Structure formats: C-alpha cells, structure tokens
Amino acid sequence: MKREGKGTFVVVDGLDGIGKGEIERALRSYEEVNGKAVFDSIAFSKANRKGLPELKDFWNPPKTYYDTIMTAEPSYAGIGHTIRSEIISNNGRDYSWVDQSQAYSLDRLTQMKRVVIPALENGLTVLQSRCMASTLTYQSLKANLEGKDEERIRSEILYQEGNRLQMENAPDLLIIPTIKDIDSLIKRIDSRRNNEKNDNCEFENVKFQEKLRPLYESYWLRDIFERYGTRVEYLDAGISVEESRNQAVEIYKNFLENR
C-alpha cells in the first residue's frame, strides 16, 4: 500500500478541563466512520509499560498499516511520564519554568522524531492532544509569575531544540477550544478528579486558568503559528458536548476540503 505526499498534522490544544478529549474523540470517530484505521499511540505506551511506538508499529506494509495516529503531549512514556507524574504534579516539589520547558522540549523532540515525523513522511494523519501552544502559554505564564519577562521567555522556549523541530514541522491545523465561564471549567476539572481522570496537576486551579485563558486567545500565539503555516481555528466549548463535537468535525471537514 503506497502513499504519496506529506501527511496531515492536526492538534487540539487549550485549557485544562475544556473538553479537548471530547473533541479528539469526535475527530477519531470521524476518521473511523470514513473507513480510516486508527492507531492509538497513547494506549500503546500505557499497555504493559511500553515506550513510544516506532514506524514499524503503525506503518509496515503489507503486514501493518494505519491511516491515522493518535498522540498526546506530554507523551505517556519516558520523560513524558516523568512530566506527568513528577514535574507538573502537586507533590510539594516545585519545578521552575526552565525545568518544565526543557522537559517538554525533550519529550517533544523524541516524539516528533520517533512518531510524528515518520508518520507524516509516509502520508499518515496525526491527531494530537497539545503541542507547542501549551508550552508557550503555560510555561511563559509560570515564568511571568516567577518575575520573568514573558516575551523573552517565549523567545527562549522557541529556541529549544524539540520546540524548534515541531515548529519546523508545524501543525497544519490547530483547534483551540475557548470558554467564557471559568467557573464551569473548574467544575469540569473537579468532576474529572472524582471520576476517571485525575492528573493532580499544579496548573488546575482557578487563578492560573483565569490568567491562562487570554493567552490561548491572544494575537501573538495565533501569529506565531500562522507564520509557520498553521491554520488556527477556535471552537466554543461552552455549549453542549454534542455541539462541541459537531463543531470540531465541521472545522476538520472544512479544513480538509479547502487546504
């Protein structure tokens, strides 16, 4: 089975608890309904403590071939697992914005080289949760709260190797869910703490999310990605889950039809 041309890189990024998972599941369902075989690299990494997949795990015709790859940042293997379980965890040990951004950059470098770029080079679609947009917003805000200049910090973040590599292979489409009612967002976070998803993340608090929200909707963030050729779309996550899912699919369909 031969593929021609570059694949498609789609990312969903935004505030904690805003509904990225629902959007990603909607896009995955759309792919599957349209006959696409989906490889879940997240499940791969979680299963039996496996590391990141390699090209042969999802693209090795005629034995193995998928159309779409699901990924996430941070990853669920190696440094990505350490980020989740230690570096951004509410464990009483504080890691500076430098520690965090360097860890994210290294995890990003590994996943881009091992999973994302090989998939794109073989014409596959990559649907990913989070990307450089998270580091540019979360870590630059953390740096600002530590008394550092945000613009200088963003320049330093963009210079880190894993971050530069991702922007050289920037997402074709970046979907950013937005929400007006921050209180409802925190309720969602509290709800998932009591249910299936508890990240115990230091960023999941009202004050931090309130300061973070305008950064995701800022001109400077959009401008950075558009300069690298990314199409940036915003989605209203304050409506019903079903409507948010429908919005996401429409954005994706429109992008594919007009790219």
Short mmCIF file of C-alpha atoms in Angstrom, two decimals:
data_model
loop_
_atom_site.label_atom_id
_atom_site.label_comp_id
_atom_site.label_asym_id
_atom_site.label_seq_id
_atom_site.Cartn_x
_atom_site.Cartn_y
_atom_site.Cartn_z
CA MET A 1 0.00 0.00 0.00
CA LYS A 2 1.73 3.17 -1.20
CA ARG A 3 1.06 6.72 -0.06
CA GLU A 4 2.10 9.88 -1.84
CA GLY A 5 2.91 13.26 -0.30
CA LYS A 6 3.05 14.70 3.19
CA GLY A 7 0.53 13.65 5.81
CA THR A 8 -1.71 15.92 7.86
CA PHE A 9 -0.85 17.14 11.37
CA VAL A 10 -3.86 18.24 13.47
CA VAL A 11 -3.63 19.41 17.09
CA VAL A 12 -6.26 20.22 19.71
CA ASP A 13 -4.90 22.49 22.47
CA GLY A 14 -6.39 24.57 25.25
CA LEU A 15 -7.12 24.96 28.94
CA ASP A 16 -7.29 22.04 31.34
CA GLY A 17 -10.76 20.52 31.50
CA ILE A 18 -12.05 22.45 28.49
CA GLY A 19 -13.08 19.32 26.62
CA LYS A 20 -10.09 18.50 24.43
CA GLY A 21 -10.74 14.79 24.95
CA GLU A 22 -14.28 15.03 23.57
CA ILE A 23 -13.02 16.91 20.52
CA GLU A 24 -10.27 14.37 19.91
CA ARG A 25 -12.74 11.50 20.23
CA ALA A 26 -15.06 13.24 17.75
CA LEU A 27 -12.24 13.56 15.21
CA ARG A 28 -11.23 9.96 15.77
CA SER A 29 -14.82 8.80 15.23
CA TYR A 30 -14.99 10.85 12.04
CA GLU A 31 -11.85 9.13 10.75
CA GLU A 32 -13.18 5.68 11.62
CA VAL A 33 -16.62 6.33 10.10
CA ASN A 34 -14.81 7.24 6.91
CA GLY A 35 -13.00 3.92 6.86
CA LYS A 36 -9.68 5.06 8.35
CA ALA A 37 -7.71 2.65 10.53
CA VAL A 38 -6.62 4.47 13.71
CA PHE A 39 -3.51 3.62 15.74
CA ASP A 40 -3.61 4.83 19.36
CA SER A 41 -0.04 5.55 20.43
CA ILE A 42 -1.30 6.61 23.87
CA ALA A 43 -2.81 3.20 24.54
CA PHE A 44 0.35 1.62 23.11
CA SER A 45 2.53 3.45 25.64
CA LYS A 46 0.21 2.71 28.55
CA ALA A 47 -0.03 -1.00 27.78
CA ASN A 48 2.48 -3.10 29.68
CA ARG A 49 4.67 -0.04 30.30
CA LYS A 50 5.68 0.13 26.65
CA GLY A 51 7.60 3.11 25.35
CA LEU A 52 6.75 5.22 22.33
CA PRO A 53 5.86 3.29 19.18
CA GLU A 54 8.12 3.31 16.14
CA LEU A 55 7.23 3.47 12.46
CA LYS A 56 7.15 -0.33 12.14
CA ASP A 57 4.41 -0.48 14.79
CA PHE A 58 1.93 1.52 12.70
CA TRP A 59 3.34 1.54 9.15
CA ASN A 60 4.95 -1.64 7.87
CA PRO A 61 3.04 -2.68 4.70
CA PRO A 62 1.74 -5.14 3.79
CA LYS A 63 1.71 -6.53 7.33
CA THR A 64 0.83 -3.39 9.30
CA TYR A 65 -0.57 -0.09 8.12
CA TYR A 66 -2.79 2.56 9.67
CA ASP A 67 -4.20 5.78 8.24
CA THR A 68 -4.34 7.90 11.39
CA ILE A 69 -2.17 8.12 14.51
CA MET A 70 -3.44 9.42 17.87
CA THR A 71 -0.76 11.10 20.03
CA ALA A 72 -0.56 13.37 23.07
CA GLU A 73 1.82 15.78 24.77
CA PRO A 74 3.35 15.13 27.11
CA SER A 75 3.69 11.53 25.99
CA TYR A 76 2.93 8.60 28.28
CA ALA A 77 6.44 7.15 28.09
CA GLY A 78 9.90 8.10 29.34
CA ILE A 79 10.28 11.82 30.02
CA GLY A 80 6.60 12.37 29.21
CA HIS A 81 5.61 10.02 32.01
CA THR A 82 8.03 11.83 34.34
CA ILE A 83 6.47 15.18 33.41
CA ARG A 84 3.00 13.89 34.29
CA SER A 85 3.92 12.01 37.46
CA GLU A 86 6.56 14.35 38.86
CA ILE A 87 7.37 17.66 37.17
CA ILE A 88 3.86 19.17 36.97
CA SER A 89 2.34 17.10 39.78
CA ASN A 90 1.07 18.62 43.02
CA ASN A 91 3.69 16.82 45.09
CA GLY A 92 5.22 19.69 47.05
CA ARG A 93 8.35 19.78 44.87
CA ASP A 94 8.45 22.91 42.74
CA TYR A 95 9.98 22.80 39.27
CA SER A 96 10.71 26.14 37.60
CA TRP A 97 9.52 27.19 34.15
CA VAL A 98 13.03 26.33 32.88
CA ASP A 99 12.81 22.78 34.26
CA GLN A 100 9.34 22.34 32.78
CA SER A 101 10.05 23.81 29.34
CA GLN A 102 13.26 21.79 28.95
CA ALA A 103 11.44 18.59 29.91
CA TYR A 104 8.63 19.30 27.46
CA SER A 105 11.11 20.14 24.72
CA LEU A 106 12.97 16.85 25.19
CA ASP A 107 9.74 14.84 25.25
CA ARG A 108 8.57 16.72 22.15
CA LEU A 109 11.88 16.10 20.38
CA THR A 110 11.64 12.36 20.99
CA GLN A 111 8.02 12.01 19.93
CA MET A 112 8.47 14.17 16.82
CA LYS A 113 11.47 12.12 15.67
CA ARG A 114 10.07 8.72 16.58
CA VAL A 115 6.36 9.03 15.81
CA VAL A 116 5.06 12.25 14.27
CA ILE A 117 7.59 13.00 11.53
CA PRO A 118 7.83 9.36 10.30
CA ALA A 119 4.02 9.22 10.18
CA LEU A 120 3.78 12.48 8.22
CA GLU A 121 6.56 11.45 5.84
CA ASN A 122 4.55 8.33 4.98
CA GLY A 123 1.37 10.30 4.30
CA LEU A 124 -0.48 9.47 7.52
CA THR A 125 -2.71 11.80 9.54
CA VAL A 126 -1.61 12.65 13.10
CA LEU A 127 -4.30 13.77 15.57
CA GLN A 128 -2.59 15.11 18.67
CA SER A 129 -3.58 16.48 22.06
CA ARG A 130 -1.50 19.58 22.89
CA CYS A 131 1.63 20.96 21.24
CA MET A 132 3.97 23.95 21.47
CA ALA A 133 0.95 26.16 22.19
CA SER A 134 0.81 24.67 25.69
CA THR A 135 4.45 25.42 26.45
CA LEU A 136 4.15 28.94 25.05
CA THR A 137 1.16 29.65 27.27
CA TYR A 138 1.60 27.56 30.44
CA GLN A 139 5.36 27.93 30.89
CA SER A 140 5.51 31.58 29.83
CA LEU A 141 2.77 32.37 32.36
CA LYS A 142 4.62 30.41 35.04
CA ALA A 143 7.79 32.35 34.16
CA ASN A 144 5.85 35.61 34.44
CA LEU A 145 4.60 34.58 37.89
CA GLU A 146 8.26 33.94 38.78
CA GLY A 147 9.03 37.56 37.83
CA LYS A 148 10.46 36.93 34.36
CA ASP A 149 9.68 38.81 31.14
CA GLU A 150 7.14 36.81 29.10
CA GLU A 151 8.33 37.89 25.65
CA ARG A 152 11.93 36.96 26.39
CA ILE A 153 10.81 33.63 27.81
CA ARG A 154 8.78 32.85 24.68
CA SER A 155 11.86 33.52 22.55
CA GLU A 156 13.88 31.14 24.73
CA ILE A 157 11.15 28.50 24.50
CA LEU A 158 11.04 28.74 20.70
CA TYR A 159 14.81 28.26 20.58
CA GLN A 160 14.81 24.92 22.43
CA GLU A 161 15.59 22.02 20.10
CA GLY A 162 12.41 19.95 20.45
CA ASN A 163 10.29 23.07 20.11
CA ARG A 164 12.17 24.23 17.01
CA LEU A 165 11.74 20.81 15.45
CA GLN A 166 7.98 20.87 15.99
CA MET A 167 7.62 24.35 14.53
CA GLU A 168 9.69 23.29 11.51
CA ASN A 169 7.03 20.58 11.12
CA ALA A 170 4.22 22.73 12.47
CA PRO A 171 0.62 21.54 12.74
CA ASP A 172 -1.43 22.05 9.60
CA LEU A 173 -4.48 22.71 11.76
CA LEU A 174 -4.61 23.90 15.38
CA ILE A 175 -8.03 23.78 17.07
CA ILE A 176 -8.30 25.84 20.27
CA PRO A 177 -11.46 25.39 22.37
CA THR A 178 -12.49 28.55 24.23
CA ILE A 179 -14.88 29.15 27.13
CA LYS A 180 -16.25 32.29 28.80
CA ASP A 181 -17.31 30.84 32.15
CA ILE A 182 -14.12 29.87 34.01
CA ASP A 183 -16.15 28.57 36.97
CA SER A 184 -17.80 25.92 34.82
CA LEU A 185 -14.33 24.93 33.63
CA ILE A 186 -13.13 24.39 37.19
CA LYS A 187 -16.26 22.34 37.92
CA ARG A 188 -15.31 20.11 35.00
CA ILE A 189 -11.81 19.72 36.43
CA ASP A 190 -13.21 18.86 39.87
CA SER A 191 -15.60 16.38 38.29
CA ARG A 192 -12.86 14.51 36.47
CA ARG A 193 -10.77 14.44 39.64
CA ASN A 194 -13.60 12.46 41.20
CA ASN A 195 -14.05 10.23 38.16
CA GLU A 196 -11.86 8.68 35.51
CA LYS A 197 -9.15 11.33 35.02
CA ASN A 198 -7.10 12.77 37.86
CA ASP A 199 -3.87 14.40 36.69
CA ASN A 200 -3.16 16.04 40.06
CA CYS A 201 -1.65 18.87 38.03
CA GLU A 202 -0.33 22.07 39.62
CA PHE A 203 -1.99 24.20 36.91
CA GLU A 204 -5.54 23.02 37.64
CA ASN A 205 -6.66 25.95 39.78
CA VAL A 206 -8.99 28.88 39.15
CA LYS A 207 -6.43 31.71 39.36
CA PHE A 208 -3.96 30.09 36.98
CA GLN A 209 -6.62 29.13 34.43
CA GLU A 210 -8.12 32.63 34.52
CA LYS A 211 -4.73 34.14 33.67
CA LEU A 212 -4.07 31.47 31.06
CA ARG A 213 -7.32 31.87 29.11
CA PRO A 214 -6.46 35.16 27.31
CA LEU A 215 -3.09 33.74 26.26
CA TYR A 216 -4.78 30.99 24.24
CA GLU A 217 -6.93 33.61 22.52
CA SER A 218 -4.08 36.10 22.01
CA TYR A 219 -2.91 37.56 18.73
CA TRP A 220 0.73 36.71 19.45
CA LEU A 221 0.03 32.98 19.83
CA ARG A 222 -2.02 32.86 16.64
CA ASP A 223 0.64 34.89 14.82
CA ILE A 224 3.45 32.52 15.82
CA PHE A 225 1.63 29.51 14.39
CA GLU A 226 0.37 31.27 11.28
CA ARG A 227 3.94 32.34 10.47
CA TYR A 228 4.77 28.64 10.31
CA GLY A 229 1.81 27.91 8.03
CA THR A 230 -0.67 26.62 10.63
CA ARG A 231 -4.36 27.27 10.22
CA VAL A 232 -5.72 28.29 13.66
CA GLU A 233 -9.40 27.75 14.45
CA TYR A 234 -11.33 28.48 17.65
CA LEU A 235 -14.19 26.38 18.97
CA ASP A 236 -16.88 27.30 21.52
CA ALA A 237 -16.53 24.72 24.30
CA GLY A 238 -19.13 26.41 26.50
CA ILE A 239 -22.02 24.80 24.66
CA SER A 240 -23.15 21.20 24.93
CA VAL A 241 -20.71 18.34 24.47
CA GLU A 242 -22.57 17.19 21.35
CA GLU A 243 -22.45 20.65 19.78
CA SER A 244 -18.74 20.97 20.56
CA ARG A 245 -18.10 17.61 18.91
CA ASN A 246 -20.09 18.68 15.85
CA GLN A 247 -18.19 21.97 15.65
CA ALA A 248 -14.88 20.12 15.75
CA VAL A 249 -15.87 17.79 12.92
CA GLU A 250 -17.10 20.71 10.80
CA ILE A 251 -13.81 22.58 11.33
CA TYR A 252 -11.87 19.46 10.37
CA LYS A 253 -14.02 18.73 7.29
CA ASN A 254 -13.76 22.33 6.12
CA PHE A 255 -10.01 22.26 6.56
CA LEU A 256 -9.64 19.05 4.52
CA GLU A 257 -11.89 20.38 1.77
CA ASN A 258 -10.10 23.72 1.44
CA ARG A 259 -6.46 23.02 2.23
#
